[in-house]
mmCIF file of C-alpha atoms and ligand atoms in Angstrom:
data_model
loop_
_atom_site.group_PDB
_atom_site.id
_atom_site.type_symbol
_atom_site.label_atom_id
_atom_site.label_comp_id
_atom_site.label_asym_id
_atom_site.label_seq_id
_atom_site.Cartn_x
_atom_site.Cartn_y
_atom_site.Cartn_z
ATOM 1 C CA MET C 1 152.765 113.730 49.714
ATOM 2 C CA ASP C 2 155.540 116.144 49.462
ATOM 3 C CA LEU C 3 154.902 118.179 52.527
ATOM 4 C CA LEU C 4 158.062 119.950 52.422
ATOM 5 C CA ARG C 5 159.933 120.803 49.437
ATOM 6 C CA PHE C 6 163.733 122.116 49.318
ATOM 7 C CA THR C 7 164.442 125.072 47.360
ATOM 8 C CA LYS C 8 166.865 127.704 46.843
ATOM 9 C CA ASN C 9 164.888 129.976 49.167
ATOM 10 C CA GLY C 10 164.842 127.476 52.087
ATOM 11 C CA ILE C 11 162.524 124.691 53.364
ATOM 12 C CA TYR C 12 158.938 125.397 51.330
ATOM 13 C CA CYS C 13 155.521 123.828 51.993
ATOM 14 C CA PRO C 14 153.613 124.036 48.596
ATOM 15 C CA LYS C 15 149.978 123.232 50.158
ATOM 16 C CA GLY C 16 150.479 125.887 52.754
ATOM 17 C CA ASP C 17 152.411 128.210 50.775
ATOM 18 C CA PHE C 18 155.222 129.371 53.492
ATOM 19 C CA TYR C 19 158.837 128.958 54.251
ATOM 20 C CA VAL C 20 160.719 127.708 57.245
ATOM 21 C CA ASP C 21 163.793 130.005 57.854
ATOM 22 C CA ALA C 22 163.720 131.173 54.534
ATOM 23 C CA SER C 23 166.323 133.278 52.480
ATOM 24 C CA GLY C 24 165.704 135.567 49.979
ATOM 25 C CA LYS C 25 162.304 137.453 49.888
ATOM 26 C CA VAL C 26 159.130 135.364 50.774
ATOM 27 C CA GLU C 27 155.708 136.332 51.599
ATOM 28 C CA ARG C 28 155.267 133.798 54.626
ATOM 29 C CA ASN C 29 158.481 132.787 56.792
ATOM 30 C CA ILE C 30 158.439 130.788 59.705
ATOM 31 C CA ILE C 31 161.476 131.266 61.728
ATOM 32 C CA THR C 32 163.051 128.541 64.340
ATOM 33 C CA HIS C 33 165.107 130.733 66.260
ATOM 34 C CA ALA C 34 166.857 134.407 65.955
ATOM 35 C CA HIS C 35 170.196 133.555 65.026
ATOM 36 C CA SER C 36 170.953 135.429 61.645
ATOM 37 C CA ASP C 37 171.423 132.381 59.607
ATOM 38 C CA HIS C 38 167.907 131.487 60.258
ATOM 39 C CA ALA C 39 166.393 134.807 60.749
ATOM 40 C CA ARG C 40 166.885 136.919 57.864
ATOM 41 C CA PRO C 41 165.623 140.421 56.800
ATOM 42 C CA GLY C 42 163.304 141.219 53.668
ATOM 43 C CA HIS C 43 160.358 138.867 54.205
ATOM 44 C CA ARG C 44 156.616 140.292 53.887
ATOM 45 C CA SER C 45 155.795 138.411 57.186
ATOM 46 C CA TYR C 46 157.226 136.178 59.930
ATOM 47 C CA LEU C 47 155.921 133.762 62.156
ATOM 48 C CA ALA C 48 157.835 132.886 65.279
ATOM 49 C CA HIS C 49 157.647 131.731 68.972
ATOM 50 C CA LYS C 50 156.570 134.749 71.337
ATOM 51 C CA SER C 51 159.704 134.746 72.774
ATOM 52 C CA THR C 52 161.768 134.797 69.930
ATOM 53 C CA VAL C 53 159.885 138.117 68.806
ATOM 54 C CA PRO C 54 161.725 140.647 70.980
ATOM 55 C CA LEU C 55 164.988 139.358 69.521
ATOM 56 C CA LEU C 56 163.872 139.199 66.112
ATOM 57 C CA ARG C 57 162.542 142.934 66.558
ATOM 58 C CA ALA C 58 165.973 143.730 67.716
ATOM 59 C CA ARG C 59 167.754 142.178 64.971
ATOM 60 C CA LEU C 60 165.563 142.824 61.961
ATOM 61 C CA GLY C 61 163.842 146.154 63.018
ATOM 62 C CA LYS C 62 160.967 146.851 64.964
ATOM 63 C CA LYS C 63 158.598 147.392 62.053
ATOM 64 C CA ILE C 64 158.712 143.400 60.925
ATOM 65 C CA ASP C 65 155.155 142.058 60.449
ATOM 66 C CA VAL C 66 155.313 139.093 63.195
ATOM 67 C CA GLN C 67 152.746 136.865 64.348
ATOM 68 C CA SER C 68 153.621 134.714 67.645
ATOM 69 C CA LEU C 69 152.828 131.643 69.118
ATOM 70 C CA ILE C 70 153.530 129.598 71.855
ATOM 71 C CA TYR C 71 154.596 126.048 72.278
ATOM 72 C CA GLY C 72 152.433 123.744 71.154
ATOM 73 C CA GLU C 73 149.681 125.759 70.000
ATOM 74 C CA GLU C 74 148.398 124.800 66.537
ATOM 75 C CA ILE C 75 147.566 126.945 63.705
ATOM 76 C CA SER C 76 146.312 126.378 60.311
ATOM 77 C CA ILE C 77 148.048 127.853 57.225
ATOM 78 C CA ASN C 78 145.862 127.265 54.023
ATOM 79 C CA GLY C 79 144.948 123.855 55.783
ATOM 80 C CA VAL C 80 148.198 122.924 56.845
ATOM 81 C CA LYS C 81 148.252 122.587 60.583
ATOM 82 C CA VAL C 82 151.492 124.143 61.896
ATOM 83 C CA SER C 83 153.041 124.059 66.040
ATOM 84 C CA LEU C 84 156.132 125.238 67.526
ATOM 85 C CA HIS C 85 157.946 122.920 70.013
ATOM 86 C CA PRO C 86 160.912 123.615 72.191
ATOM 87 C CA ALA C 87 164.301 123.358 70.516
ATOM 88 C CA GLY C 88 166.773 123.855 73.768
ATOM 89 C CA HIS C 89 168.970 125.667 71.562
ATOM 90 C CA ILE C 90 168.732 129.184 72.465
ATOM 91 C CA TYR C 91 166.084 131.343 74.148
ATOM 92 C CA GLY C 92 162.740 130.924 72.064
ATOM 93 C CA SER C 93 164.116 128.613 69.611
ATOM 94 C CA SER C 94 161.629 125.720 68.231
ATOM 95 C CA GLN C 95 161.305 123.167 66.302
ATOM 96 C CA ILE C 96 158.536 123.445 63.463
ATOM 97 C CA LYS C 97 155.927 120.687 63.266
ATOM 98 C CA VAL C 98 153.899 120.652 60.051
ATOM 99 C CA ARG C 99 150.859 118.249 59.676
ATOM 100 C CA SER C 100 148.595 117.276 56.691
ATOM 101 C CA GLY C 101 146.900 114.323 55.196
ATOM 102 C CA GLY C 102 147.845 112.201 57.965
ATOM 103 C CA GLU C 103 151.695 113.174 57.681
ATOM 104 C CA VAL C 104 153.786 114.755 60.110
ATOM 105 C CA TRP C 105 157.060 116.408 59.363
ATOM 106 C CA VAL C 106 159.128 118.159 61.824
ATOM 107 C CA VAL C 107 162.011 120.770 61.105
ATOM 108 C CA SER C 108 164.488 120.858 63.737
ATOM 109 C CA GLY C 109 166.335 123.930 63.208
ATOM 110 C CA ASP C 110 169.049 124.206 65.544
ATOM 111 C CA TYR C 111 168.753 122.298 69.008
ATOM 112 C CA LYS C 112 170.506 120.863 71.960
ATOM 113 C CA LEU C 113 169.427 118.372 74.605
ATOM 114 C CA GLU C 114 171.036 120.082 77.937
ATOM 115 C CA ASP C 115 168.952 122.327 80.019
ATOM 116 C CA ASP C 116 170.710 125.575 79.942
ATOM 117 C CA HIS C 117 168.342 126.771 82.549
ATOM 118 C CA LEU C 118 167.369 129.907 80.352
ATOM 119 C CA SER C 119 165.563 128.080 76.972
ATOM 120 C CA VAL C 120 162.704 125.561 77.638
ATOM 121 C CA PRO C 121 164.576 122.117 77.201
ATOM 122 C CA PHE C 122 164.256 120.188 73.579
ATOM 123 C CA GLU C 123 160.998 118.190 73.403
ATOM 124 C CA PRO C 124 161.224 115.086 70.958
ATOM 125 C CA VAL C 125 157.925 115.291 68.734
ATOM 126 C CA LYS C 126 156.939 111.981 66.911
ATOM 127 C CA CYS C 127 156.934 112.415 63.147
ATOM 128 C CA ASN C 128 156.966 110.931 59.926
ATOM 129 C CA VAL C 129 159.716 112.895 58.645
ATOM 130 C CA PHE C 130 162.526 114.732 60.710
ATOM 131 C CA ILE C 131 164.852 117.215 59.228
ATOM 132 C CA THR C 132 167.848 117.309 61.457
ATOM 133 C CA GLU C 133 170.555 119.529 61.784
ATOM 134 C CA CYS C 134 173.983 118.024 62.264
ATOM 135 C CA THR C 135 176.793 120.605 62.818
ATOM 136 C CA PHE C 136 178.293 118.461 65.267
ATOM 137 C CA GLY C 137 177.588 115.201 63.514
ATOM 138 C CA LEU C 138 180.662 113.097 64.135
ATOM 139 C CA PRO C 139 181.375 110.679 67.074
ATOM 140 C CA VAL C 140 184.125 112.728 68.147
ATOM 141 C CA TYR C 141 181.873 115.529 69.457
ATOM 142 C CA ASN C 142 180.774 114.031 72.768
ATOM 143 C CA TRP C 143 180.140 117.215 75.133
ATOM 144 C CA PRO C 144 181.423 117.235 79.089
ATOM 145 C CA ASP C 145 178.893 117.796 81.770
ATOM 146 C CA GLN C 146 177.828 121.286 81.608
ATOM 147 C CA GLN C 147 178.292 121.919 85.216
ATOM 148 C CA LYS C 148 181.859 120.921 84.939
ATOM 149 C CA VAL C 149 182.453 123.402 82.244
ATOM 150 C CA TYR C 150 180.790 126.378 84.257
ATOM 151 C CA ASP C 151 183.184 125.196 86.912
ATOM 152 C CA GLN C 152 186.275 125.362 84.758
ATOM 153 C CA ILE C 153 184.872 129.044 83.756
ATOM 154 C CA ASN C 154 184.728 130.127 87.419
ATOM 155 C CA LYS C 155 187.905 128.906 88.205
ATOM 156 C CA TRP C 156 189.622 130.369 85.336
ATOM 157 C CA TRP C 157 188.095 133.824 86.203
ATOM 158 C CA ARG C 158 188.783 133.475 90.016
ATOM 159 C CA GLU C 159 192.401 133.116 89.348
ATOM 160 C CA ASN C 160 192.574 135.627 86.965
ATOM 161 C CA LYS C 161 190.496 137.965 89.186
ATOM 162 C CA ASP C 162 193.064 137.151 92.135
ATOM 163 C CA GLN C 163 195.955 138.121 90.221
ATOM 164 C CA GLY C 164 194.626 141.584 88.423
ATOM 165 C CA ILE C 165 194.064 139.895 84.948
ATOM 166 C CA THR C 166 191.019 140.785 83.004
ATOM 167 C CA SER C 167 188.940 138.052 81.952
ATOM 168 C CA LEU C 168 187.696 138.248 78.487
ATOM 169 C CA LEU C 169 185.386 135.465 77.201
ATOM 170 C CA PHE C 170 184.325 134.767 73.644
ATOM 171 C CA GLY C 171 181.146 133.554 72.655
ATOM 172 C CA TYR C 172 178.072 134.359 70.390
ATOM 173 C CA SER C 173 176.233 137.577 71.491
ATOM 174 C CA LEU C 174 173.009 135.592 71.458
ATOM 175 C CA GLY C 175 172.681 132.043 72.997
ATOM 176 C CA LYS C 176 176.160 131.276 74.184
ATOM 177 C CA SER C 177 176.772 134.429 76.096
ATOM 178 C CA GLN C 178 173.388 134.292 77.903
ATOM 179 C CA ARG C 179 173.891 130.867 78.925
ATOM 180 C CA ILE C 180 177.247 131.836 80.358
ATOM 181 C CA ILE C 181 175.760 134.575 81.970
ATOM 182 C CA LYS C 182 172.968 132.624 83.691
ATOM 183 C CA ASN C 183 175.263 129.777 85.013
ATOM 184 C CA ILE C 184 178.359 131.052 85.910
ATOM 185 C CA ASN C 185 179.162 132.128 89.757
ATOM 186 C CA HIS C 186 178.340 135.934 90.040
ATOM 187 C CA SER C 187 179.807 136.162 93.569
ATOM 188 C CA ILE C 188 183.314 136.077 92.073
ATOM 189 C CA GLY C 189 183.005 139.691 90.195
ATOM 190 C CA VAL C 190 181.408 141.801 88.271
ATOM 191 C CA VAL C 191 180.406 140.942 84.624
ATOM 192 C CA PHE C 192 180.727 143.179 81.614
ATOM 193 C CA VAL C 193 179.190 142.831 78.371
ATOM 194 C CA HIS C 194 179.621 143.769 74.874
ATOM 195 C CA LYS C 195 176.445 146.194 73.528
ATOM 196 C CA THR C 196 175.582 143.074 71.135
ATOM 197 C CA VAL C 197 175.093 141.092 74.268
ATOM 198 C CA GLY C 198 173.663 143.789 76.218
ATOM 199 C CA THR C 199 170.648 144.114 73.543
ATOM 200 C CA MET C 200 170.088 140.549 73.422
ATOM 201 C CA ASN C 201 169.785 140.370 77.185
ATOM 202 C CA GLU C 202 167.370 143.234 77.218
ATOM 203 C CA ALA C 203 165.190 141.679 74.581
ATOM 204 C CA ILE C 204 165.106 138.352 76.838
ATOM 205 C CA ILE C 205 164.427 140.528 79.838
ATOM 206 C CA LEU C 206 161.626 142.187 78.076
ATOM 207 C CA ASP C 207 159.898 139.066 77.547
ATOM 208 C CA GLY C 208 160.276 137.678 80.901
ATOM 209 C CA GLY C 209 163.371 135.893 80.836
ATOM 210 C CA GLU C 210 165.364 135.737 83.778
ATOM 211 C CA LEU C 211 168.901 136.888 83.658
ATOM 212 C CA PRO C 212 171.469 137.976 86.428
ATOM 213 C CA LYS C 213 172.752 141.554 86.351
ATOM 214 C CA THR C 214 175.335 142.709 83.843
ATOM 215 C CA ILE C 215 177.044 145.900 82.893
ATOM 216 C CA THR C 216 176.866 147.011 79.401
ATOM 217 C CA ILE C 217 180.003 148.507 77.762
ATOM 218 C CA ASN C 218 179.384 151.800 76.293
ATOM 219 C CA GLU C 219 181.146 155.189 75.692
ATOM 220 C CA LYS C 220 180.656 156.311 79.283
ATOM 221 C CA ILE C 221 182.872 153.043 80.636
ATOM 222 C CA ASN C 222 186.498 153.365 80.610
ATOM 223 C CA SER C 223 188.773 150.399 80.430
ATOM 224 C CA GLU C 224 190.102 151.163 84.287
ATOM 225 C CA ASP C 225 186.409 150.188 85.246
ATOM 226 C CA ILE C 226 186.547 146.912 83.815
ATOM 227 C CA LYS C 227 189.929 145.910 84.404
ATOM 228 C CA GLY C 228 190.284 142.667 86.582
ATOM 229 C CA ASN C 229 186.788 141.558 85.742
ATOM 230 C CA LEU C 230 184.980 139.374 83.134
ATOM 231 C CA ILE C 231 183.801 140.525 79.852
ATOM 232 C CA ILE C 232 181.567 138.237 77.717
ATOM 233 C CA ALA C 233 181.591 139.281 74.139
ATOM 234 C CA PRO C 234 181.533 138.255 70.549
ATOM 235 C CA PRO C 235 185.219 138.082 69.035
ATOM 236 C CA SER C 236 184.755 141.647 67.011
ATOM 237 C CA ILE C 237 185.350 143.166 70.486
ATOM 238 C CA THR C 238 188.911 142.864 70.004
ATOM 239 C CA SER C 239 188.931 145.470 67.433
ATOM 240 C CA GLY C 240 187.404 147.955 69.533
ATOM 241 C CA ARG C 241 188.718 150.953 71.501
ATOM 242 C CA ILE C 242 187.781 149.386 74.844
ATOM 243 C CA MET C 243 190.558 146.785 74.388
ATOM 244 C CA GLN C 244 193.007 149.448 75.203
ATOM 245 C CA GLY C 245 194.145 149.791 78.874
ATOM 246 C CA LEU C 246 192.694 146.287 79.795
ATOM 247 C CA ALA C 247 196.252 144.423 80.111
ATOM 248 C CA PRO C 248 196.736 142.205 81.493
ATOM 249 C CA ILE C 249 194.214 140.147 79.858
ATOM 250 C CA SER C 250 193.272 136.176 79.302
ATOM 251 C CA MET C 251 191.369 135.547 76.348
ATOM 252 C CA ALA C 252 189.027 132.224 76.230
ATOM 253 C CA MET C 253 186.652 130.947 74.166
ATOM 254 C CA ALA C 254 183.368 128.841 74.878
ATOM 255 C CA SER C 255 182.295 126.570 71.947
ATOM 256 C CA GLY C 256 181.968 123.019 70.730
ATOM 257 C CA TRP C 257 184.652 123.548 68.323
ATOM 258 C CA ILE C 258 187.280 123.793 71.087
ATOM 259 C CA GLN C 259 186.791 120.036 71.112
ATOM 260 C CA THR C 260 188.401 119.312 68.029
ATOM 261 C CA GLY C 261 191.033 122.532 68.374
ATOM 262 C CA LYS C 262 188.968 124.545 65.764
ATOM 263 C CA TYR C 263 187.505 127.723 66.676
ATOM 264 C CA TYR C 264 186.304 130.782 64.671
ATOM 265 C CA GLY C 265 187.813 134.215 64.872
ATOM 266 C CA ARG C 266 191.513 135.295 64.475
ATOM 267 C CA SER C 267 191.974 136.214 68.242
ATOM 268 C CA LYS C 268 194.650 134.139 70.018
ATOM 269 C CA ILE C 269 193.199 132.156 72.672
ATOM 270 C CA ASP C 270 194.738 131.545 75.842
ATOM 271 C CA LYS C 271 191.917 128.947 77.044
ATOM 272 C CA GLY C 272 188.910 127.220 75.644
ATOM 273 C CA PHE C 273 185.882 125.640 77.107
ATOM 274 C CA ILE C 274 183.554 122.936 75.603
ATOM 275 C CA LEU C 275 180.425 124.446 75.607
ATOM 276 C CA SER C 276 177.773 123.989 72.700
ATOM 277 C CA ASP C 277 174.382 125.121 71.948
ATOM 278 C CA HIS C 278 174.165 122.392 69.323
ATOM 279 C CA ALA C 279 173.781 118.653 70.055
ATOM 280 C CA ASP C 280 176.695 116.557 70.248
ATOM 281 C CA TRP C 281 176.921 113.240 68.261
ATOM 282 C CA ASP C 282 175.082 111.034 71.052
ATOM 283 C CA GLY C 283 172.424 113.856 71.260
ATOM 284 C CA LEU C 284 171.805 113.680 67.667
ATOM 285 C CA LEU C 285 170.973 109.728 67.660
ATOM 286 C CA HIS C 286 169.192 110.203 70.697
ATOM 287 C CA ALA C 287 166.659 113.130 69.619
ATOM 288 C CA ILE C 288 166.565 111.339 65.726
ATOM 289 C CA ASN C 289 165.460 108.016 67.821
ATOM 290 C CA GLU C 290 162.960 109.475 69.755
ATOM 291 C CA THR C 291 161.028 111.194 67.104
ATOM 292 C CA ARG C 292 160.400 107.685 65.630
ATOM 293 C CA ALA C 293 160.535 108.981 61.899
ATOM 294 C CA GLU C 294 160.475 107.024 59.150
ATOM 295 C CA LYS C 295 162.526 109.176 57.359
ATOM 296 C CA VAL C 296 165.225 111.852 58.189
ATOM 297 C CA ILE C 297 166.632 114.432 56.321
ATOM 298 C CA THR C 298 170.002 115.930 57.296
ATOM 299 C CA MET C 299 171.112 119.621 56.964
ATOM 300 C CA HIS C 300 173.922 122.001 58.656
ATOM 301 C CA GLY C 301 177.223 120.464 59.130
ATOM 302 C CA TYR C 302 178.224 116.551 58.883
ATOM 303 C CA THR C 303 175.097 115.861 56.625
ATOM 304 C CA GLN C 304 177.295 113.112 54.531
ATOM 305 C CA GLU C 305 178.735 111.221 57.757
ATOM 306 C CA LEU C 306 175.393 111.155 59.953
ATOM 307 C CA THR C 307 173.193 110.173 56.648
ATOM 308 C CA ARG C 308 175.761 107.199 56.215
ATOM 309 C CA TRP C 309 175.649 106.486 59.697
ATOM 310 C CA LEU C 310 171.865 106.348 59.885
ATOM 311 C CA ASN C 311 171.422 104.385 56.396
ATOM 312 C CA GLU C 312 173.694 101.516 58.099
ATOM 313 C CA GLN C 313 171.676 101.334 61.365
ATOM 314 C CA GLY C 314 168.373 100.836 59.082
ATOM 315 C CA ILE C 315 167.084 104.271 59.555
ATOM 316 C CA ASN C 316 166.441 105.750 55.878
ATOM 317 C CA SER C 317 168.120 109.096 55.971
ATOM 318 C CA ILE C 318 169.057 111.581 52.843
ATOM 319 C CA GLU C 319 171.166 114.695 52.479
ATOM 320 C CA ILE C 320 169.125 118.092 52.226
ATOM 321 C CA GLY C 321 171.430 118.753 49.180
ATOM 322 C CA GLU C 322 170.014 115.661 47.476
ATOM 323 C CA LEU C 323 166.176 116.808 47.508
ATOM 324 C CA MET C 324 167.009 120.607 45.756
ATOM 325 C CA HIS C 325 163.862 120.982 43.596
ATOM 326 C CA GLN C 326 162.778 117.648 43.594
ATOM 327 C CA PRO C 327 159.504 116.270 45.185
ATOM 328 C CA PHE C 328 160.310 114.006 48.121
ATOM 329 C CA LYS C 329 157.363 111.531 49.272
ATOM 330 C CA LEU C 330 156.728 108.755 51.910
HETATM 331 ZN ZN1 ZN R 401 171.349 128.771 65.791
#
């Protein structure tokens, strides 16, 4: 049975008549997590984890029609059983388990294996077919111990502060920013956040998530108030008015791409920290192995490389692009 199909609108379950992380306009869309390349506007109804709902409302509008589930809770959609399981990627992120006719398929969404102390850690789900992301699906991606990275961030921030230098740390407004806020040493100084980060923090706190105190940058805050402290923001902040008067400033990026010298944005970076909310190469292989899946479908990232490697190891794998519009049966 082809429990899930791969269409131009995304992953589709014909029997249950629902999509996962769909694009375009669909009737029923199950969301793995609230990042904009997974949670898109314009769908008639949404289903997501309870902790993702406030983030979805903050990003897509308060009026969206959204049903929530907790991890492990199973519902039936047109006879197909659906449940959500922790992905450990960002707050509320979920793997989607789909069960029907004796088959289990799991859509991983984005995931990481480290416990970031804010999102519920990744839990492997046994399945017949595992649809995995592979953003960092090359052996060169091998994350350092995360506490060492937080120590590096603390050291950089402390040294800057001692010299009267403002520290500006770039990261995604949802996920990376909160992970850093949660794990750095707040005794060093005051943490300011860009308003897009502040909005996400508020949504997480509203849901009961525990985050240390930060100050959101708004019209009332001047550069003088911030100088010498730490700012956590997406790279777009560099075009904002607040940048004037912050000098001297040290700019840093926290990203998995730092490991290979690639990073997004055009800002000049003085310092890079290897910190990713995706699994590294070993993490991907470990997660795939734990699912005991008979077939692995790869998407997002180095699909060709990971698929080839898995097949060489005797694990039946195929890239999602090969399956567009074609039934895929066990
Ligand atoms: Zn994501």
